[in-house]
Coordinates of C-alpha atoms in Angstrom, one line a residue:
A30 CA 106.4 99.4 310.2
G31 CA 108.2 96.2 309.5
P32 CA 111.8 94.9 310.2
P33 CA 114.9 96.7 309.0
R34 CA 115.7 96.6 305.7
A35 CA 119.0 94.5 305.4
A36 CA 122.2 96.5 304.7
Q37 CA 122.1 94.6 301.3
E38 CA 119.3 94.7 300.0
L39 CA 119.4 99.3 300.6
E40 CA 122.9 99.4 298.8
D41 CA 121.2 97.8 296.2
D42 CA 118.8 99.8 296.1
A43 CA 121.1 103.0 296.1
F44 CA 122.6 101.9 292.9
L45 CA 119.6 100.7 290.8
A46 CA 118.6 104.7 292.4
A47 CA 122.4 106.7 291.2
C48 CA 121.7 103.8 288.2
R49 CA 118.4 105.8 287.0
A50 CA 119.3 109.4 288.2
R51 CA 122.3 109.7 285.6
R52 CA 125.2 109.5 289.4
T53 CA 127.1 107.5 287.8
A54 CA 130.3 108.5 290.4
V55 CA 128.0 107.4 293.5
A56 CA 127.2 104.2 291.8
A57 CA 129.9 103.5 291.2
Y58 CA 131.3 104.3 294.8
L59 CA 128.0 102.2 295.7
L60 CA 130.1 99.1 294.0
D61 CA 133.0 99.6 296.0
A62 CA 130.7 99.7 299.0
G63 CA 129.1 95.7 298.1
A64 CA 125.8 96.9 295.9
R65 CA 125.5 93.6 293.4
I66 CA 126.1 95.0 290.2
G67 CA 123.3 92.7 288.4
V68 CA 120.4 93.6 290.8
R69 CA 116.6 93.4 289.8
G70 CA 114.8 96.1 290.6
N71 CA 111.7 97.6 289.1
Q72 CA 110.6 95.5 286.7
G73 CA 114.0 93.3 287.0
M74 CA 115.6 96.0 285.7
T75 CA 119.4 95.6 285.9
G76 CA 121.5 98.9 286.2
L77 CA 122.3 99.0 283.3
H78 CA 118.7 99.0 282.3
E79 CA 118.1 101.8 284.0
A80 CA 121.1 103.8 282.6
V81 CA 120.5 102.8 279.0
W82 CA 116.6 104.0 279.6
R83 CA 118.3 107.5 280.2
C84 CA 120.8 107.5 277.4
D85 CA 123.4 107.4 280.0
H86 CA 126.5 106.8 278.4
A87 CA 128.8 107.5 281.6
T88 CA 127.2 105.4 283.4
V89 CA 127.1 102.2 280.8
R90 CA 130.8 102.5 279.9
M91 CA 131.2 102.3 283.6
L92 CA 129.0 99.4 284.4
I93 CA 130.1 97.6 281.0
D94 CA 134.1 98.4 282.4
R95 CA 133.0 97.0 285.7
G96 CA 131.1 93.7 283.8
A97 CA 127.9 95.0 283.9
P98 CA 125.6 91.3 282.9
L99 CA 124.5 92.2 278.4
E100 CA 122.6 89.6 278.1
V101 CA 120.3 90.0 281.4
K102 CA 116.2 90.3 280.2
N103 CA 113.8 93.0 282.1
D104 CA 110.7 91.3 282.8
Y105 CA 109.6 92.4 279.6
G106 CA 111.8 90.2 277.7
G107 CA 114.6 92.4 277.5
T108 CA 118.2 92.9 277.3
V109 CA 119.5 96.1 278.0
L110 CA 120.6 96.8 273.6
D111 CA 116.9 95.2 272.8
F112 CA 115.8 97.9 275.4
A113 CA 117.6 100.9 274.6
V114 CA 115.9 99.8 270.8
W115 CA 112.2 100.2 272.9
V116 CA 112.8 103.6 274.0
I117 CA 114.1 104.5 271.4
R118 CA 110.7 103.2 269.6
N119 CA 108.2 104.2 271.4
Q120 CA 109.3 106.7 274.0
P121 CA 110.8 110.0 271.5
G122 CA 112.1 112.6 273.7
K123 CA 115.1 114.9 273.9
A124 CA 117.6 114.6 271.1
R125 CA 119.9 111.9 272.7
D126 CA 122.8 110.1 271.0
W127 CA 121.1 106.9 270.8
R128 CA 123.3 106.3 268.0
G129 CA 126.9 106.8 269.9
L130 CA 125.0 103.8 273.3
V131 CA 123.8 101.5 270.6
E132 CA 127.2 101.3 269.2
L133 CA 128.6 101.5 272.7
L134 CA 126.5 98.7 273.9
L135 CA 127.4 96.7 270.4
A136 CA 131.3 97.3 271.0
A137 CA 130.5 95.9 274.9
G138 CA 129.8 92.1 272.9
A139 CA 125.4 93.3 272.9
D140 CA 123.5 90.7 271.2
A141 CA 121.8 92.2 267.9
A142 CA 120.0 89.1 267.7
A143 CA 118.8 89.9 271.1
A144 CA 117.0 92.9 269.6
G145 CA 116.3 92.1 266.6
G146 CA 119.1 91.9 265.1
H147 CA 120.9 95.0 262.9
D148 CA 118.4 96.0 260.5
A149 CA 115.8 96.4 263.2
I150 CA 118.1 98.3 265.1
E151 CA 118.9 100.1 262.0
A152 CA 115.9 100.9 261.9
A153 CA 114.7 102.3 264.7
L154 CA 117.5 104.2 265.5
R155 CA 116.9 105.8 261.6
G156 CA 113.4 107.4 263.8
V157 CA 115.8 109.2 265.3
A158 CA 118.4 110.3 263.9

């Protein structure tokens, strides 16, 4: 079975899972309890990447308000804004407010150039709007 996992690792894993599950209050609680906001999980995804993937405005806003890093890259080289554009283009699903999410990231200071620039972002959004 191996040695027990460290409390920090368990908190961080639970935090990433809460971000993935759209559980804003749980993610905030875990941050207050000591989870690390910039921790990277599977494929280098941060909690912010996970919330962006699910177009979860509430969790994205909470993470931004708490200083989540915007320019951390996942294992594929995607910042959260670049990842949002990738999801919009490659994983079409139920209608979601992607424009609002992208605007939230840009207003928080996300680097548009990292996502191919404003024209590329707008082109992706036209595909879902």
